[in-house]
CSV table of C-alpha atoms in Angstrom, one decimal:
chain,number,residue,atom,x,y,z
C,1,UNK,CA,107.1,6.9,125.2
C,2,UNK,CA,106.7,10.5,125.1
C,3,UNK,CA,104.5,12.3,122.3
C,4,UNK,CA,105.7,14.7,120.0
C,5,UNK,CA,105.3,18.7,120.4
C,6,UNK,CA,103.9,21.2,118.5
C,7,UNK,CA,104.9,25.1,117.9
C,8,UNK,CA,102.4,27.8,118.8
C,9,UNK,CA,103.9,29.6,115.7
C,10,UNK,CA,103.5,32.4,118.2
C,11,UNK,CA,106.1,34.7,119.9
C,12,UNK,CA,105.4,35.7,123.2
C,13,UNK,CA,104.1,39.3,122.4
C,14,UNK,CA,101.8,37.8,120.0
C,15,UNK,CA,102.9,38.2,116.6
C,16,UNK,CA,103.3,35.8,114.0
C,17,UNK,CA,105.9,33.9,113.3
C,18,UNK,CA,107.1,30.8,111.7
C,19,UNK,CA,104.1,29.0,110.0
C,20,UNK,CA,101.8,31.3,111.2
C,21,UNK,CA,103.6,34.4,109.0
C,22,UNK,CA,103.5,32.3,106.0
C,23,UNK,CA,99.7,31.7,106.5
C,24,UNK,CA,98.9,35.8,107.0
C,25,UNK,CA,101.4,36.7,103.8
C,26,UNK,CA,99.2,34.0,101.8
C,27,UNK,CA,95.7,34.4,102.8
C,28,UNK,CA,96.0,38.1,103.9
C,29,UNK,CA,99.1,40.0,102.6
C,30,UNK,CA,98.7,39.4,98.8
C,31,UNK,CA,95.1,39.7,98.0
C,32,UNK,CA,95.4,43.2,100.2
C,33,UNK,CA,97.9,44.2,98.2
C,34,UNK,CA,96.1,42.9,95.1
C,35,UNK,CA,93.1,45.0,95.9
C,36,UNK,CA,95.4,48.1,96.7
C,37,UNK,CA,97.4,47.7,93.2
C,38,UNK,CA,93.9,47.5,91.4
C,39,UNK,CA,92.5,50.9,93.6
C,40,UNK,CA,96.0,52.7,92.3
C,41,UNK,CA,95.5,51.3,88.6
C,42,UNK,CA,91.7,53.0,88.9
C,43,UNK,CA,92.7,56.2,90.2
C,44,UNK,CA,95.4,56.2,87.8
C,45,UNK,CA,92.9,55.2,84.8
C,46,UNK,CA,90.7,57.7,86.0
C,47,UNK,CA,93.3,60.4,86.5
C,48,UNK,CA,94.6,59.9,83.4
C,49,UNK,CA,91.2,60.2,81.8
C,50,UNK,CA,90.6,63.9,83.7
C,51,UNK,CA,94.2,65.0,82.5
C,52,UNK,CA,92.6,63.5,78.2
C,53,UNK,CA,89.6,66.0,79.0
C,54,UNK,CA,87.5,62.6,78.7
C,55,UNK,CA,86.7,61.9,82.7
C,56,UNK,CA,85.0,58.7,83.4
C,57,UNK,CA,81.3,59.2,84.9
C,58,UNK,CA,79.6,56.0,86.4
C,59,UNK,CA,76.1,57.8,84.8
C,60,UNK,CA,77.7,58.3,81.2
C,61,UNK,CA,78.9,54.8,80.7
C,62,UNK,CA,75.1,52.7,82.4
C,63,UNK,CA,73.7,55.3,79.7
C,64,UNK,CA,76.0,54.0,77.0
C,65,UNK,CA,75.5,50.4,78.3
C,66,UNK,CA,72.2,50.4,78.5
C,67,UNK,CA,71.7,52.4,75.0
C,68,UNK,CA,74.1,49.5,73.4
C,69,UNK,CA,71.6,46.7,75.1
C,70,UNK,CA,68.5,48.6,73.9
C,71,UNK,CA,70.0,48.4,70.5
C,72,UNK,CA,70.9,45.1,70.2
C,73,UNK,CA,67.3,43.3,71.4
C,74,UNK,CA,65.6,45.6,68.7
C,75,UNK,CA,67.5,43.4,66.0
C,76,UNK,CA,65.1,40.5,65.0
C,77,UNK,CA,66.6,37.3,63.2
C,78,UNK,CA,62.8,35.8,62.5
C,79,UNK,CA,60.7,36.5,59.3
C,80,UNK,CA,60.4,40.3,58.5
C,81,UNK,CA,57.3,42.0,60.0
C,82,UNK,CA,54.9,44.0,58.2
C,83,UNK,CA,54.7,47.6,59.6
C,84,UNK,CA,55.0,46.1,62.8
C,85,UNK,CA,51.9,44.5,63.5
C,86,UNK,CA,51.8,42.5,66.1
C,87,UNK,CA,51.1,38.6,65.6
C,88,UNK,CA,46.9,38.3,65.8
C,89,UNK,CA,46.3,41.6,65.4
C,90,UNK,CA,44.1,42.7,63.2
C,91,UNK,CA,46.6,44.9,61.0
C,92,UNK,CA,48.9,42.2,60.7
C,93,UNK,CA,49.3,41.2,57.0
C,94,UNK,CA,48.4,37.5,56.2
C,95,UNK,CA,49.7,35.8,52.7
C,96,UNK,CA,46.5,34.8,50.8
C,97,UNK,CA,46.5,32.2,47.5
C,98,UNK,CA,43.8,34.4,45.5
C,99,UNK,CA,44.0,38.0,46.9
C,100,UNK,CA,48.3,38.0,47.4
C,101,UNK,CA,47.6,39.8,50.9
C,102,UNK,CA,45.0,40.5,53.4
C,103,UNK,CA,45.0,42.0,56.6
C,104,UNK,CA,43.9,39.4,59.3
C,105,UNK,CA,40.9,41.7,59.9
C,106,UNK,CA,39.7,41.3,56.5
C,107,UNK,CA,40.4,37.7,56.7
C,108,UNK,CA,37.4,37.6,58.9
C,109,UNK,CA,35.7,39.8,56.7
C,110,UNK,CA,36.0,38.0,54.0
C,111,UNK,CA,34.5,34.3,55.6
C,112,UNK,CA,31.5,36.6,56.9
C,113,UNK,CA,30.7,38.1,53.5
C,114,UNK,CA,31.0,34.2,51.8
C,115,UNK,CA,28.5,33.1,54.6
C,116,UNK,CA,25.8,35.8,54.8
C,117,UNK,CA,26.4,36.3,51.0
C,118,UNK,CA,25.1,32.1,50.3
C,119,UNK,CA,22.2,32.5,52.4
C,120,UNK,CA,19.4,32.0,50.1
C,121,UNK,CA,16.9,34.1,52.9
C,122,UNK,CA,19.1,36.8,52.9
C,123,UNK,CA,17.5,40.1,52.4
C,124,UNK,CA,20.0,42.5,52.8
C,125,UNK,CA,21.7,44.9,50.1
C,126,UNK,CA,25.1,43.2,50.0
C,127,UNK,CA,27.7,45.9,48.5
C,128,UNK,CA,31.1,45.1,48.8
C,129,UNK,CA,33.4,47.8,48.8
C,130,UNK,CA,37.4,47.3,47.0
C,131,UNK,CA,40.7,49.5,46.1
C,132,UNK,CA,43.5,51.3,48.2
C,133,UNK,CA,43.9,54.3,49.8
C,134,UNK,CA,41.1,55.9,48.7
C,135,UNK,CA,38.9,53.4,49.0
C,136,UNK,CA,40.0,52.6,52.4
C,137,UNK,CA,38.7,56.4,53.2
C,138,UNK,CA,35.7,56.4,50.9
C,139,UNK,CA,34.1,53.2,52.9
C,140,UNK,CA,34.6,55.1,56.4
C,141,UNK,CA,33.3,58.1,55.0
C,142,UNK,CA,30.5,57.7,52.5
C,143,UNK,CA,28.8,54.7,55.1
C,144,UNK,CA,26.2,56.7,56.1
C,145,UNK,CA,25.2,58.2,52.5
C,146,UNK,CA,24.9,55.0,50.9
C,147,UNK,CA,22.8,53.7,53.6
C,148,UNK,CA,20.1,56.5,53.2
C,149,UNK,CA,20.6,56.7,49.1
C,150,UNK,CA,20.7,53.0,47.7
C,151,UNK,CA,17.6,51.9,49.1
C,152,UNK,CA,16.1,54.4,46.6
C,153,UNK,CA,16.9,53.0,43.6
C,154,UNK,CA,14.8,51.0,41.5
C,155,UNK,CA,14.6,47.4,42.9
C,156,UNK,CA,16.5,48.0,46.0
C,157,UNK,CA,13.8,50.0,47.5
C,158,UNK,CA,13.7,49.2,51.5
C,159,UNK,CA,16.4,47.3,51.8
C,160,UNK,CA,18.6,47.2,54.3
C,161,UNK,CA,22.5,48.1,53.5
C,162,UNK,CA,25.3,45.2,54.5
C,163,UNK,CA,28.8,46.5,54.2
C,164,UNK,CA,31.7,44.4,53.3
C,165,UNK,CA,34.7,46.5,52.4
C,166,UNK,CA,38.3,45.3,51.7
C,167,UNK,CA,40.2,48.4,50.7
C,168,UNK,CA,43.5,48.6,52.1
C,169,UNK,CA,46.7,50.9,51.3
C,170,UNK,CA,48.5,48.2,49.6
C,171,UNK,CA,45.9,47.3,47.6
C,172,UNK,CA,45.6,47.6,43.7
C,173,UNK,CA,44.7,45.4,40.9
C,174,UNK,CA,44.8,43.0,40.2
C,175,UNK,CA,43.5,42.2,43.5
C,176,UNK,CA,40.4,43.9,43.4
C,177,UNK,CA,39.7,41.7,40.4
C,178,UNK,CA,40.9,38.6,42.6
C,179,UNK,CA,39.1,38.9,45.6
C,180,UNK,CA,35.2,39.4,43.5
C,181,UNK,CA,36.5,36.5,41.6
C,182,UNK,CA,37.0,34.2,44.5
C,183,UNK,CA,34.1,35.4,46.4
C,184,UNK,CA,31.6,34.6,43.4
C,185,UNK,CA,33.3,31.3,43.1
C,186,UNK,CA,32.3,30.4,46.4
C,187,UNK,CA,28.9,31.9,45.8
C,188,UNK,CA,28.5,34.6,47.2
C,189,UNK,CA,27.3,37.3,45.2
C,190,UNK,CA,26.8,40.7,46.0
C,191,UNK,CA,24.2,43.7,44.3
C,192,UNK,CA,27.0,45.7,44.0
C,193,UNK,CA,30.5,46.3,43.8
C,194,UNK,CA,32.4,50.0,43.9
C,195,UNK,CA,35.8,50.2,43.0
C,196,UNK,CA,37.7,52.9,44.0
C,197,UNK,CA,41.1,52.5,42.4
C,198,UNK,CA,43.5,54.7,40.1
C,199,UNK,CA,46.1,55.5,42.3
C,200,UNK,CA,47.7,52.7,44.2
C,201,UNK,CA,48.0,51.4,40.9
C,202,UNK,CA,50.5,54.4,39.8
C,203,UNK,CA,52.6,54.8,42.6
C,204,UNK,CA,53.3,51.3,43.9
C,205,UNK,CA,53.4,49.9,40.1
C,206,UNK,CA,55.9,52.6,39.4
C,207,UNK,CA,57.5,51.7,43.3
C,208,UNK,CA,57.8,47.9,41.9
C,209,UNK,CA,59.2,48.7,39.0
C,210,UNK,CA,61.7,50.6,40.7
C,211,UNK,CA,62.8,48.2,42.4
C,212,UNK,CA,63.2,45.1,39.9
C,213,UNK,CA,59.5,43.9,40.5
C,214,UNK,CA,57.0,44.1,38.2
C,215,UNK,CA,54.3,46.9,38.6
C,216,UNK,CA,51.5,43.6,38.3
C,217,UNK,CA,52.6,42.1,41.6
C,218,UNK,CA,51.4,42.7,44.6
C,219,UNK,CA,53.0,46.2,46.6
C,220,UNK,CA,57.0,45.1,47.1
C,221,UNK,CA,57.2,46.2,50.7
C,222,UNK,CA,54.0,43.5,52.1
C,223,UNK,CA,54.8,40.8,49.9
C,224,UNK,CA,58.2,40.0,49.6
C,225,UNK,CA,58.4,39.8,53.7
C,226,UNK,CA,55.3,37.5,53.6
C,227,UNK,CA,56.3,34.8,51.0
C,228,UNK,CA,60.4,35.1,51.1
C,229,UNK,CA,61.9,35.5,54.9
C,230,UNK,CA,65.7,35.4,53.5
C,231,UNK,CA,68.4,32.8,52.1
C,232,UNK,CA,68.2,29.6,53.6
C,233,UNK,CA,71.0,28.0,52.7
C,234,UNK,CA,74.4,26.1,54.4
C,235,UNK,CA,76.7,29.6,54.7
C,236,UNK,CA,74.1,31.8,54.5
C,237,UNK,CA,72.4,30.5,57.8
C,238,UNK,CA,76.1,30.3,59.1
C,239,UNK,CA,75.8,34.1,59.0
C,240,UNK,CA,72.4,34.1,61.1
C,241,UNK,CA,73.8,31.9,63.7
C,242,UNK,CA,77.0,34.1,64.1
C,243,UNK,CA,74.8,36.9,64.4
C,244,UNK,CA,72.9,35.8,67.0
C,245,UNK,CA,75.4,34.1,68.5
C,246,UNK,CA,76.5,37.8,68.7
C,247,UNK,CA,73.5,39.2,70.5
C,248,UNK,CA,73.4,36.7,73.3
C,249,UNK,CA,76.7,38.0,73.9
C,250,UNK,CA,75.8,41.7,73.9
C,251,UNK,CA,73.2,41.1,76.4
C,252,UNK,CA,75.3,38.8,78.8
C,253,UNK,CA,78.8,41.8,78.8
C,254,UNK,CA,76.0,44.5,79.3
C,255,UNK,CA,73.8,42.4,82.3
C,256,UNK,CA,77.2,42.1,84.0
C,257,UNK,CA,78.6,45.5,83.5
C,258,UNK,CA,75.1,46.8,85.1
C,259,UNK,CA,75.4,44.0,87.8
C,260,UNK,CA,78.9,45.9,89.3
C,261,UNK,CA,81.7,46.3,86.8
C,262,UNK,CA,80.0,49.9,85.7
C,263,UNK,CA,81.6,51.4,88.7
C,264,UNK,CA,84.8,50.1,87.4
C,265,UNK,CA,86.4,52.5,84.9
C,266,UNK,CA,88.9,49.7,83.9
C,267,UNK,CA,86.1,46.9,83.7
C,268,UNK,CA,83.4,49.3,82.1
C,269,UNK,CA,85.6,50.6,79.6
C,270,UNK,CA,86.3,47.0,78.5
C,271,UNK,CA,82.8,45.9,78.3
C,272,UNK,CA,81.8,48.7,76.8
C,273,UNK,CA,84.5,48.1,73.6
C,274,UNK,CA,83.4,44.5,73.7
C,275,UNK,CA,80.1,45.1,73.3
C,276,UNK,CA,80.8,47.1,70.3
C,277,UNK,CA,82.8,45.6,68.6
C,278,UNK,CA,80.3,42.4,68.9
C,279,UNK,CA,77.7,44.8,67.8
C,280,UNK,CA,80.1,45.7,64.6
C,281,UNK,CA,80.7,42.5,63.8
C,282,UNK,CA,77.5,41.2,64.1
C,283,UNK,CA,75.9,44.4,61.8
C,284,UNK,CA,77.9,43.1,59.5
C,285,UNK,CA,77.4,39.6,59.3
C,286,UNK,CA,73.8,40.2,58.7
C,287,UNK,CA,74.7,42.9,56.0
C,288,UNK,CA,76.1,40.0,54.1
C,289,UNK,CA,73.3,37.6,54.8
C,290,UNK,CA,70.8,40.6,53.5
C,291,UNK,CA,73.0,40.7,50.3
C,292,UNK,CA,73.0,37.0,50.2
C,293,UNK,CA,69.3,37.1,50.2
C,294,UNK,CA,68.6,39.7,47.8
C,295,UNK,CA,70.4,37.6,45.1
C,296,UNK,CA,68.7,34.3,46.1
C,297,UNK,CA,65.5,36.7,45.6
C,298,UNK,CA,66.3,37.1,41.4
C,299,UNK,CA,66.7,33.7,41.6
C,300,UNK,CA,63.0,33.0,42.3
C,301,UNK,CA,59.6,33.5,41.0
C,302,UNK,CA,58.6,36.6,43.0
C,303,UNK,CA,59.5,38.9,40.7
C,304,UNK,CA,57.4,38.7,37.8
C,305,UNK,CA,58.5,39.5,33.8
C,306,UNK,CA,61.4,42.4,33.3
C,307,UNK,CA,59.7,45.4,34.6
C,308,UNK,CA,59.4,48.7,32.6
C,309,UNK,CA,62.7,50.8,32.9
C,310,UNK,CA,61.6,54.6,32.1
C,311,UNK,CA,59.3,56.4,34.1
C,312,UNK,CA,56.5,56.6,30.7
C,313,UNK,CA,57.1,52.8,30.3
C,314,UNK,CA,56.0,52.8,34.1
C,315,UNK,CA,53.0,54.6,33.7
C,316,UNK,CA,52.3,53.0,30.5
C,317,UNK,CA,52.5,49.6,32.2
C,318,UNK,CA,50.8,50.2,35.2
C,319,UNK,CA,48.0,52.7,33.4
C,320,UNK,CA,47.4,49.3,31.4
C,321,UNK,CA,47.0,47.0,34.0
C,322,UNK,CA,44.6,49.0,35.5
C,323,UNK,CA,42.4,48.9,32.3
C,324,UNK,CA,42.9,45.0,31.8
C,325,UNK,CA,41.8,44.6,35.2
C,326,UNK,CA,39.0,47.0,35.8
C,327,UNK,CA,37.9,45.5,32.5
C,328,UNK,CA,37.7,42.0,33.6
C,329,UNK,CA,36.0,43.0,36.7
C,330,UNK,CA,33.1,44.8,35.0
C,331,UNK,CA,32.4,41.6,32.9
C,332,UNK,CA,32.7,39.3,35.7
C,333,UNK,CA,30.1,41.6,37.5
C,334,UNK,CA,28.1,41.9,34.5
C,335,UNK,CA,27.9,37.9,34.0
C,336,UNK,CA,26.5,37.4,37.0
C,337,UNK,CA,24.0,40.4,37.7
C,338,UNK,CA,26.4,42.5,40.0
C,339,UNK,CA,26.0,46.1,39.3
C,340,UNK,CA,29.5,48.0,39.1
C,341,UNK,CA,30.9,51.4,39.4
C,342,UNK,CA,34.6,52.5,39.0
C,343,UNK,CA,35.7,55.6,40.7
C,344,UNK,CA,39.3,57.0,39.4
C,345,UNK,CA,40.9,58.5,42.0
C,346,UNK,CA,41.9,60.8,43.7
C,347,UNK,CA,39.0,61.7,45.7
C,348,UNK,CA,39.9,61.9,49.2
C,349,UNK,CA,41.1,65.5,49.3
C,350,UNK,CA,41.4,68.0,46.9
C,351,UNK,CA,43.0,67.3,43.6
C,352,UNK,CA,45.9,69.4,43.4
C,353,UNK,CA,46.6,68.3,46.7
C,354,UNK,CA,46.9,64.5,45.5
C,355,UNK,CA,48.6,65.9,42.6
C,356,UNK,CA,51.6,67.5,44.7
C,357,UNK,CA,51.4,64.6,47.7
C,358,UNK,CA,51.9,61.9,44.4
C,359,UNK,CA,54.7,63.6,43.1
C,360,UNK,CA,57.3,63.0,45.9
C,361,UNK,CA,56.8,59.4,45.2
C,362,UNK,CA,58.9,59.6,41.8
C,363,UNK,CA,56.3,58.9,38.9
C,364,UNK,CA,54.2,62.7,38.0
C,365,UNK,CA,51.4,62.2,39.2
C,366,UNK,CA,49.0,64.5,36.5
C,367,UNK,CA,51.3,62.3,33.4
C,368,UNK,CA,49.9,59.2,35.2
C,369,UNK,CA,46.1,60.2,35.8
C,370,UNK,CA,46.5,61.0,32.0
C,371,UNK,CA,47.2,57.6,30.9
C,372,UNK,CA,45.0,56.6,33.2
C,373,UNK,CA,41.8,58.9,32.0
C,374,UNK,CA,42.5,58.0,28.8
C,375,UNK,CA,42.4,54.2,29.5
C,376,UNK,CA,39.3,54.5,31.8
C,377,UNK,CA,37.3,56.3,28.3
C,378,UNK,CA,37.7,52.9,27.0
C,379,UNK,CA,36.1,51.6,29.9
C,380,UNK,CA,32.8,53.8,28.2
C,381,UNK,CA,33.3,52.6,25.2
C,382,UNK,CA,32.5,48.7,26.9
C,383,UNK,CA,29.7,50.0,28.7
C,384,UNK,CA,31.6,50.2,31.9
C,385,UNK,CA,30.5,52.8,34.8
C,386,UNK,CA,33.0,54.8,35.4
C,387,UNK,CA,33.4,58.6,37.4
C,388,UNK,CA,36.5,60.8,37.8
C,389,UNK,CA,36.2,61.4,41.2
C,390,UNK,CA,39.1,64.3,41.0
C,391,UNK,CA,36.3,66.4,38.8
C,392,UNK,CA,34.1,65.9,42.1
C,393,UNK,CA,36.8,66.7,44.7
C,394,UNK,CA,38.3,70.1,43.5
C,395,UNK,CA,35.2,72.1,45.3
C,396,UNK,CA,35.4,69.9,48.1
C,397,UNK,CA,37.2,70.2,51.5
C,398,UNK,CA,37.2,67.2,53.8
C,399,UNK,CA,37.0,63.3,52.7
C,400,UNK,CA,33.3,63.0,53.9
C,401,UNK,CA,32.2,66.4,51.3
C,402,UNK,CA,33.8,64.3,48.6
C,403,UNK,CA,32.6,61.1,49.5
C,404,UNK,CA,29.2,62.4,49.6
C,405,UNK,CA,29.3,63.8,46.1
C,406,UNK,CA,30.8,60.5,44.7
C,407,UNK,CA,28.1,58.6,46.2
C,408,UNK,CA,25.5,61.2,44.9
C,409,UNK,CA,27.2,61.3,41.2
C,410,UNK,CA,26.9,57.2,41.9
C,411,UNK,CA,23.1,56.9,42.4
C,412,UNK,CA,22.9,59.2,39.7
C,413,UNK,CA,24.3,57.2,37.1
C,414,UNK,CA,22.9,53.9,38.7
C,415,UNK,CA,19.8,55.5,38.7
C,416,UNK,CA,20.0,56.2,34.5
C,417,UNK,CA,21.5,52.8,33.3
């Protein structure tokens, strides 16, 4: 029995033929002339852009790319930040159940004071140090002059000066009130307490009011973020997971565009109006989901009673809870032998400084220290220390001048109760 043959599928001279023609016109033929079609459509795409006046440049569109990825992995989906501290660092803002806020440095601060303070061998002049802005600058720059002039009053003679401020921008009453009040409940007890304070209360009062918040809650901007991250119901977290849904996208169209299709003017310009119109949709989606959450806000306790509407009702209302509070304060420090002094601010640069730097923030600034004066003569009237410490900075120049007079008008007046 003979076996069957087989073809070469060759001609003599060596070309293909047959079977073997069919195999070069799949495997070969076609995806050459494939890759030929695509060069003609990219040259055409690109000569078509040079003839629009809009040429396509391989630099232009991985600067676009990249700009468009950049974007997209600064948008967060977690809890707002606060000013962009850093989780464990010591700026970053911390909710507290007495105080409202505290940075985490003065969280520390704080469980220092409470365990120095209840040592019954202590010997050191505790003075703790509270209020905003000013405050904040007063304990940097008046250290050294209250180290060298409290020792010199009567019954403090000798002693050695322990710091323990907790001023902070944000910071206005009631907190100051607050944070004495749950230090003494734990026991400790300072020899003194300065209060530098006037201020903060104006303009972020005013700012609360502003914004549908009452001007005796805590500064809008810190705690809203800290106790109220955003809606958390069915739809609106639908929203959040489109919208990040969204981003992974962006990043995976831009990660392959820079992995080869940038030199591609076809490819690029595709990616490039994906990524777009992902970013589009997904600013959007969390435009809606920040709407949704501002209305679940009014529909929470984190607003306080109706705020004040006009800018006097402002001033009147924040001018008053000042008072109350600086009020309380001096009788708390009174009932438990803590000497107290009040400073109204400003006092960290010159006053008509303050005065023009307050009034860009809405409220007039000399209306409000007004109110505020004539709320802090009452404070006389109970017995209460209290200093204008704008009368001390108009002949002054830098914050350490001024603090140094404040701290001498303070001895002073410490001195002759």
């Amino acid at each position: 029995m003979s076996l069957p043959t087989t073809s070469t599928a060759t001609s003599t001279t060596g070309a293909p033929t047959g079977a073997g023609r069919r195999v070069f016109e799949r495997w070969l033929f076609w995806p050459l002339a494939l890759l030929l079609l695509a060069l003609a459509v990219e040259l055409g795409h690109r000569a078509q852009r040079i003839v629009t006046g809009r040429p396509y440049l391989d630099a232009r569109a991985t600067e676009r790319v990249a700009k468009l990825a950049e974007e997209n992995v600064k948008i967060e989906f977690a809890r707002p930040s606060t000013k962009g501290a850093a989780p464990g660092a010591d700026t970053e803002l911390l909710p507290h159940p007495y105080v409202a806020i505290l940075s985490r440095a003065h969280v520390r601060t704080l469980e220092r004071a409470v365990a120095a303070m209840r040592d019954a061998a202590r010997t050191e002049l505790d003075v703790v140090i509270v209020g905003g802005v000013g405050a904040q600058v007063f304990a940097g720059a008046a250290r050294e002059r209250l180290i060298e002039a409290l020792p010199t009053l009567p019954g403090w003679q000798g002693r050695k000066v322990a710091f323990w401020s907790f001023a902070d921008p944000y910071v206005k009453e009631p907190q100051q009130l607050e944070l004495v009040l749950y230090l003494t409940s734990l026991g400790a007890v300072p020899e003194l307490v300065i209060d530098v304070s006037g201020r903060n209360e104006l303009l972020i009062g005013s700012a609360n009011a502003l914004a549908d918040m009452h001007p005796a809650y805590p500064a809008r901007a810190q705690w809203q973020p800290l106790v109220f991250g955003g809606a958390t119901d069915r739809a609106s977290l639908d929203l959040l997971v489109t919208a990040w849904s969204n981003q992974r996208e962006i990043a995976a169209v831009a990660a392959r565009a820079k992995a080869g299709w940038i030199h591609c003017s076809l490819w690029a310009g595709d990616a490039i109006d994906r990524i777009e119109h992902l970013a589009l949709e997904r600013d959007l989606v969390l435009t809606s989901y920040q709407r949704r959450s501002e209305a679940a806000q009014r529909e929470l306790v984190l607003r306080g009673p109706t705020p004040p509407t006009t800018p006097t009702q402002r001033i009147a209302t924040s001018a008053g809870i000042w008072f109350q509070s600086t009020r309380d304060l001096a009788s708390l420090c009174a009932a438990r032998g803590i000497r107290f002094v009040v400073a109204v601010e400003p006092f960290e640069e010159p006053h008509h400084a303050a005065k023009k730097r307050s009034e860009s923030n809405g409220e007039k600034a000399g209306a409000g220290r007004t109110v505020l004066l004539q709320a802090a003569k009452r404070l006389t009237e109970l017995g209460t220390l209290w200093i204008d410490a704008a009368e001390l900075a108009e002949a002054k120049q830098t914050p350490r001048e001024v603090a140094a007079a404040l701290v001498d008008e303070m001895v002073r007046r410490l001195a002759a109760e």
